[in-house]
Coordinates of C-alpha atoms in Angstrom, one line a residue:
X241 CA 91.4 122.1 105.5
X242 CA 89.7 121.4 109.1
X243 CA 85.9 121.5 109.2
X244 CA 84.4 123.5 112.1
X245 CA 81.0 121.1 111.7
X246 CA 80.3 117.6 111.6
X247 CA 77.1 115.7 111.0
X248 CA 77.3 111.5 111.3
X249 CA 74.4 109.3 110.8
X250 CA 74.7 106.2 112.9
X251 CA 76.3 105.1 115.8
X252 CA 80.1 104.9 115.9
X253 CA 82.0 103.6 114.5
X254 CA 79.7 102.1 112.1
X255 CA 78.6 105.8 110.5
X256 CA 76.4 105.3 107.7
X257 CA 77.1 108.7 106.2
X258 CA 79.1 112.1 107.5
X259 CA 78.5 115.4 106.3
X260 CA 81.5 118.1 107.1
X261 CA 80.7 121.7 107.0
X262 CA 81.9 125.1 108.0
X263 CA 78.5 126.6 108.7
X264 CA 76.3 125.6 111.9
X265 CA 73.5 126.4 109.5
X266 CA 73.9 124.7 106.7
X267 CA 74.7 121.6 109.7
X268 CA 71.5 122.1 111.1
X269 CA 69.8 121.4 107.9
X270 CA 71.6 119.0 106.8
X271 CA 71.3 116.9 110.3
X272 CA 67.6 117.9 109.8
X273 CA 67.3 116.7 106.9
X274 CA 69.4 113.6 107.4
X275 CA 67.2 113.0 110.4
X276 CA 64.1 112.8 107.9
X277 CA 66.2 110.4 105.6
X278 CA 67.4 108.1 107.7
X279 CA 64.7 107.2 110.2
X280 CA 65.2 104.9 112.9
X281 CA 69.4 106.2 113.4
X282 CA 71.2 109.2 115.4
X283 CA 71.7 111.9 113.7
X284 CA 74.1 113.4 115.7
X285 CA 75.9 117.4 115.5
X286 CA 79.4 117.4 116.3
X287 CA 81.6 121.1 116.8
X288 CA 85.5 121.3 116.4
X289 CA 86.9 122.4 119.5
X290 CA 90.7 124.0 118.5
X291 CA 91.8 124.2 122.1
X292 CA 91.5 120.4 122.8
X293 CA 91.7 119.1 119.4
X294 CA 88.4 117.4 119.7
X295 CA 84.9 117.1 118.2
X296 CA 82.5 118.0 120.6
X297 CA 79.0 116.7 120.9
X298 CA 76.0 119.6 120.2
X299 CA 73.0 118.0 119.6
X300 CA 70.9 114.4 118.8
X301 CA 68.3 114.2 116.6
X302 CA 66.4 110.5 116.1
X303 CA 63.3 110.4 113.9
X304 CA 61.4 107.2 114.5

């Protein structure tokens, strides 16, 4: 099963933790929350793209 969602804490390709989803809400939280968690790293949003077979970068969020 592909994920639609991806959430990675840290930079690449050192991620400290990734968190797949299907939901861009549930991702949202859970990069929020991540974001609170691990402060001082990226918490970056990633999306699926089917056409190019690519995850494609939606948002940053850094808590320092």
């Amino acid at each position: 099963m592909r994920y639609k969602y991806l959430v990675t804490v840290g930079t690449y390709p050192h991620f400290i933790k990734m968190v797949r989803s299907n939901s861009l809400k549930k991702s949202e939280d859970n990069q929020t929350k991540l974001a609170r968690e691990y402060k001082n790293e990226q918490v970056d949003l990633f999306e699926w793209n089917y056409i190019t077979n690519k995850w494609e970068h939606l948002s940053l969020v850094a808590i320092g």
